[in-house]
Amino acid sequence: MNLIELLKSCRYGVALTGAGISTPSGIPDFRSPTGLYSKYPENVFDIDYLYNNPEGFYRFCKEALIPMADAKPNVAHYLLAKLEQKGYIKAVITQNIDGLHQKAGSQNIIELHGSIYNYYCIKCLKRYTIDDVKNMLSKTSVPKCSCSGMIRPDIVFFGEQLPQKALSEAEYHSINCDLMIVFGSSLLVYPAAQFPYIAKMNGSKLIIVNSGRTGLDHICDLKIEKELSTFANEFFSSGSDFLN
């Protein structure tokens, strides 16, 4: 069966997305030759790095994270929004923090690792926006709250637990779906990589669309070895009747 046939026959589709869906939008991944780790320390997303070297982290934030807000969704993001609109998928579980699914029009998005758009004070928990922090960083190296506490992004650093609400929602969809489509994830980072496995163990079909091998190629029902924007453009062309 091809992907369109699987989508037509499913009653409860779910998508899981990783960094590969956003690289065509100009957002670098981590480990490629031009990825974030080619320019910044590999521990830049460790929670200890944030607290021990806040100036270094916020230099990275100013140069690499905040500019992500200017990125535009690509055709693969729009494809998932269209599949949700047509009722083929019920939710998008994402490892990404860039907010591009929202920009493309997806509605039911579970952000496992938080969002670059949200910040909070580590002392009093007051909430801040990305624009607040961007303005602060034009005047200081580390943004501080009015209570003097450091402001941090509401993302999940290595060394921190994923938010329980997001985990519970992702697990619920993984248990109940009968089709899971993975877009642009190597499926090597846990706990995100456990959700396709949970889906498969509960009887779901598993489709992986990724350029390169993944950690779960050996259990998937269909592997499509393509760059995501190429795949999405081809899908829109071949599935035009299906999507209308």
CSV table of C-alpha atoms in Angstrom, one decimal:
chain,number,residue,atom,x,y,z
A,1,MET,CA,0.0,0.0,0.0
A,2,ASN,CA,1.2,3.6,-0.7
A,3,LEU,CA,0.7,6.4,1.7
A,4,ILE,CA,-2.5,7.8,0.1
A,5,GLU,CA,-4.1,4.3,0.4
A,6,LEU,CA,-3.1,4.0,4.0
A,7,LEU,CA,-4.5,7.5,4.8
A,8,LYS,CA,-7.8,6.6,3.1
A,9,SER,CA,-8.1,3.5,5.1
A,10,CYS,CA,-7.1,4.9,8.5
A,11,ARG,CA,-9.6,6.2,11.1
A,12,TYR,CA,-7.1,7.9,13.4
A,13,GLY,CA,-3.8,9.2,11.9
A,14,VAL,CA,-1.1,11.0,13.9
A,15,ALA,CA,2.1,12.7,12.7
A,16,LEU,CA,5.4,13.0,14.6
A,17,THR,CA,7.8,15.6,13.3
A,18,GLY,CA,11.5,16.3,13.8
A,19,ALA,CA,14.1,18.7,12.7
A,20,GLY,CA,14.1,17.5,9.1
A,21,ILE,CA,10.7,19.1,8.4
A,22,SER,CA,12.0,22.5,9.2
A,23,THR,CA,15.4,22.5,7.5
A,24,PRO,CA,13.8,23.5,4.2
A,25,SER,CA,12.6,26.6,6.0
A,26,GLY,CA,16.1,27.6,6.7
A,27,ILE,CA,16.2,26.3,10.3
A,28,PRO,CA,19.4,24.4,10.9
A,29,ASP,CA,19.4,20.9,12.4
A,30,PHE,CA,21.9,19.9,15.0
A,31,ARG,CA,24.5,17.5,13.7
A,32,SER,CA,24.8,18.1,10.0
A,33,PRO,CA,28.0,19.8,8.6
A,34,THR,CA,26.1,23.2,8.7
A,35,GLY,CA,24.1,22.4,11.8
A,36,LEU,CA,24.0,24.3,15.1
A,37,TYR,CA,26.7,22.1,16.6
A,38,SER,CA,29.1,23.2,13.9
A,39,LYS,CA,29.0,26.7,15.3
A,40,TYR,CA,28.1,26.3,18.9
A,41,PRO,CA,29.1,24.0,21.8
A,42,GLU,CA,27.3,20.6,21.7
A,43,ASN,CA,26.2,21.2,25.3
A,44,VAL,CA,24.5,24.5,24.4
A,45,PHE,CA,21.1,22.9,25.1
A,46,ASP,CA,22.2,21.4,28.4
A,47,ILE,CA,20.4,22.9,31.4
A,48,ASP,CA,23.8,23.2,33.2
A,49,TYR,CA,25.1,25.2,30.3
A,50,LEU,CA,22.3,27.7,30.7
A,51,TYR,CA,22.9,28.2,34.4
A,52,ASN,CA,26.7,28.1,34.3
A,53,ASN,CA,27.1,30.2,31.2
A,54,PRO,CA,24.0,32.4,30.7
A,55,GLU,CA,25.9,34.9,28.6
A,56,GLY,CA,27.1,32.2,26.3
A,57,PHE,CA,23.6,30.7,26.0
A,58,TYR,CA,22.0,34.1,25.3
A,59,ARG,CA,24.6,34.9,22.7
A,60,PHE,CA,23.5,31.7,21.0
A,61,CYS,CA,19.8,32.6,21.6
A,62,LYS,CA,20.2,36.0,20.0
A,63,GLU,CA,22.1,34.6,17.0
A,64,ALA,CA,20.3,31.3,16.4
A,65,LEU,CA,17.1,30.8,18.4
A,66,ILE,CA,15.3,34.2,18.2
A,67,PRO,CA,15.8,34.5,14.4
A,68,MET,CA,13.8,31.2,14.0
A,69,ALA,CA,10.8,33.3,14.6
A,70,ASP,CA,11.3,34.9,11.1
A,71,ALA,CA,11.2,31.5,9.4
A,72,LYS,CA,8.2,30.6,7.1
A,73,PRO,CA,6.5,27.3,6.9
A,74,ASN,CA,7.4,25.1,3.9
A,75,VAL,CA,5.3,22.8,1.8
A,76,ALA,CA,5.7,19.9,4.2
A,77,HIS,CA,4.2,22.0,7.1
A,78,TYR,CA,1.3,22.9,4.8
A,79,LEU,CA,0.8,19.3,3.8
A,80,LEU,CA,0.3,18.3,7.5
A,81,ALA,CA,-2.1,21.2,8.0
A,82,LYS,CA,-4.1,20.1,5.0
A,83,LEU,CA,-4.2,16.5,6.1
A,84,GLU,CA,-5.5,17.6,9.5
A,85,GLN,CA,-8.1,19.9,7.8
A,86,LYS,CA,-9.3,16.9,5.8
A,87,GLY,CA,-9.6,14.8,8.9
A,88,TYR,CA,-6.9,12.3,8.0
A,89,ILE,CA,-4.7,13.1,11.0
A,90,LYS,CA,-5.9,14.1,14.5
A,91,ALA,CA,-2.7,15.6,15.9
A,92,VAL,CA,0.8,16.6,15.2
A,93,ILE,CA,3.4,15.6,17.8
A,94,THR,CA,6.5,17.7,17.3
A,95,GLN,CA,10.0,17.7,18.6
A,96,ASN,CA,10.5,21.2,17.1
A,97,ILE,CA,10.4,24.5,19.0
A,98,ASP,CA,10.0,26.8,16.0
A,99,GLY,CA,6.2,27.2,15.8
A,100,LEU,CA,6.0,26.5,12.1
A,101,HIS,CA,3.2,24.1,12.4
A,102,GLN,CA,1.0,26.8,13.9
A,103,LYS,CA,2.0,29.2,11.2
A,104,ALA,CA,1.0,26.7,8.5
A,105,GLY,CA,-2.4,26.2,10.1
A,106,SER,CA,-2.2,23.0,12.0
A,107,GLN,CA,-4.5,23.2,15.1
A,108,ASN,CA,-3.9,20.2,17.4
A,109,ILE,CA,-0.1,20.4,18.0
A,110,ILE,CA,1.7,18.8,20.9
A,111,GLU,CA,5.0,20.5,21.5
A,112,LEU,CA,7.2,18.0,23.3
A,113,HIS,CA,10.1,20.4,23.7
A,114,GLY,CA,8.3,23.7,24.2
A,115,SER,CA,8.5,26.8,22.0
A,116,ILE,CA,10.9,29.6,21.3
A,117,TYR,CA,8.0,32.1,21.6
A,118,ASN,CA,7.5,31.6,25.3
A,119,TYR,CA,9.8,32.6,28.2
A,120,TYR,CA,9.5,32.9,32.0
A,121,CYS,CA,11.4,34.1,35.0
A,122,ILE,CA,13.1,31.3,37.0
A,123,LYS,CA,12.5,33.1,40.3
A,124,CYS,CA,8.9,34.4,40.2
A,125,LEU,CA,7.7,32.5,37.0
A,126,LYS,CA,6.4,35.7,35.4
A,127,ARG,CA,5.7,35.0,31.7
A,128,TYR,CA,7.5,36.9,28.8
A,129,THR,CA,7.2,36.9,25.1
A,130,ILE,CA,9.9,36.5,22.5
A,131,ASP,CA,9.6,40.2,21.7
A,132,ASP,CA,10.1,41.1,25.3
A,133,VAL,CA,13.3,39.1,25.4
A,134,LYS,CA,14.5,40.3,22.0
A,135,ASN,CA,14.1,43.9,23.3
A,136,MET,CA,16.0,43.1,26.5
A,137,LEU,CA,18.8,41.5,24.6
A,138,SER,CA,19.3,44.7,22.6
A,139,LYS,CA,20.3,46.3,25.9
A,140,THR,CA,21.8,43.6,28.1
A,141,SER,CA,23.6,40.2,27.7
A,142,VAL,CA,21.2,38.2,29.9
A,143,PRO,CA,17.5,39.2,30.3
A,144,LYS,CA,16.3,39.7,33.8
A,145,CYS,CA,12.9,40.0,35.4
A,146,SER,CA,11.8,42.9,37.5
A,147,CYS,CA,12.3,40.6,40.5
A,148,SER,CA,16.0,40.2,39.4
A,149,GLY,CA,15.5,36.5,38.4
A,150,MET,CA,16.9,35.3,35.1
A,151,ILE,CA,14.5,34.9,32.3
A,152,ARG,CA,14.7,31.6,30.4
A,153,PRO,CA,13.0,30.1,27.3
A,154,ASP,CA,10.2,27.8,28.0
A,155,ILE,CA,11.9,24.9,26.1
A,156,VAL,CA,13.1,21.6,27.4
A,157,PHE,CA,16.8,21.4,27.9
A,158,PHE,CA,18.8,18.2,28.1
A,159,GLY,CA,18.7,17.3,31.7
A,160,GLU,CA,15.1,18.3,32.2
A,161,GLN,CA,11.9,16.3,32.0
A,162,LEU,CA,9.5,16.8,29.2
A,163,PRO,CA,6.2,18.4,30.3
A,164,GLN,CA,3.9,15.8,31.7
A,165,LYS,CA,0.8,17.2,29.8
A,166,ALA,CA,2.5,16.9,26.4
A,167,LEU,CA,3.9,13.5,27.2
A,168,SER,CA,0.4,12.2,28.3
A,169,GLU,CA,-1.2,13.7,25.2
A,170,ALA,CA,1.4,12.2,22.9
A,171,GLU,CA,1.1,8.8,24.6
A,172,TYR,CA,-2.7,8.9,24.3
A,173,HIS,CA,-2.6,9.6,20.5
A,174,SER,CA,0.2,6.9,20.0
A,175,ILE,CA,-1.9,4.3,21.8
A,176,ASN,CA,-5.1,5.1,19.9
A,177,CYS,CA,-4.0,5.8,16.4
A,178,ASP,CA,-4.0,3.3,13.6
A,179,LEU,CA,-1.6,5.2,11.4
A,180,MET,CA,1.5,7.2,12.5
A,181,ILE,CA,3.5,9.1,10.0
A,182,VAL,CA,7.0,10.3,11.0
A,183,PHE,CA,8.3,13.4,9.1
A,184,GLY,CA,11.9,14.3,9.3
A,185,SER,CA,13.1,12.6,12.6
A,186,SER,CA,16.0,10.3,13.0
A,187,LEU,CA,14.1,8.7,15.9
A,188,LEU,CA,17.2,8.5,18.0
A,189,VAL,CA,16.2,11.0,20.8
A,190,TYR,CA,14.0,9.6,23.6
A,191,PRO,CA,11.3,9.8,24.8
A,192,ALA,CA,10.1,11.2,21.5
A,193,ALA,CA,11.3,8.2,19.6
A,194,GLN,CA,9.2,5.9,21.8
A,195,PHE,CA,5.9,7.1,20.4
A,196,PRO,CA,6.1,5.4,17.0
A,197,TYR,CA,7.1,2.3,18.9
A,198,ILE,CA,4.1,2.6,21.2
A,199,ALA,CA,1.9,3.1,18.2
A,200,LYS,CA,3.3,0.1,16.4
A,201,MET,CA,2.9,-2.1,19.5
A,202,ASN,CA,-0.7,-1.1,19.7
A,203,GLY,CA,-1.5,-2.2,16.2
A,204,SER,CA,-0.8,1.0,14.2
A,205,LYS,CA,0.8,1.2,10.8
A,206,LEU,CA,4.1,3.1,10.9
A,207,ILE,CA,5.2,5.3,8.0
A,208,ILE,CA,8.6,7.0,8.1
A,209,VAL,CA,9.4,9.9,5.6
A,210,ASN,CA,13.0,10.9,6.2
A,211,SER,CA,16.2,11.6,4.3
A,212,GLY,CA,18.6,9.0,6.0
A,213,ARG,CA,18.3,6.1,8.3
A,214,THR,CA,16.3,6.2,11.5
A,215,GLY,CA,16.3,4.2,14.7
A,216,LEU,CA,13.0,2.5,13.8
A,217,ASP,CA,13.4,1.7,10.1
A,218,HIS,CA,13.4,-2.0,11.1
A,219,ILE,CA,9.8,-1.9,12.4
A,220,CYS,CA,8.1,0.5,9.9
A,221,ASP,CA,5.5,-0.6,7.4
A,222,LEU,CA,6.7,1.9,4.7
A,223,LYS,CA,9.9,3.9,4.5
A,224,ILE,CA,10.0,6.9,2.1
A,225,GLU,CA,13.6,8.0,1.7
A,226,LYS,CA,13.2,11.6,0.6
A,227,GLU,CA,13.8,15.2,1.7
A,228,LEU,CA,10.6,16.5,3.1
A,229,SER,CA,9.8,19.4,0.8
A,230,THR,CA,10.5,17.2,-2.2
A,231,PHE,CA,8.1,14.5,-0.8
A,232,ALA,CA,5.4,17.1,0.0
A,233,ASN,CA,5.5,18.7,-3.4
A,234,GLU,CA,5.2,15.3,-5.0
A,235,PHE,CA,2.4,14.3,-2.7
A,236,PHE,CA,0.4,17.5,-3.5
A,237,SER,CA,0.8,16.8,-7.2
A,238,SER,CA,-0.1,13.1,-7.1
A,239,GLY,CA,-2.8,13.4,-4.4
A,240,SER,CA,-4.5,16.5,-5.7
A,241,ASP,CA,-7.9,14.7,-6.0
A,242,PHE,CA,-7.4,13.1,-2.6
A,243,LEU,CA,-6.7,16.5,-0.9
A,244,ASN,CA,-9.6,18.5,-2.5
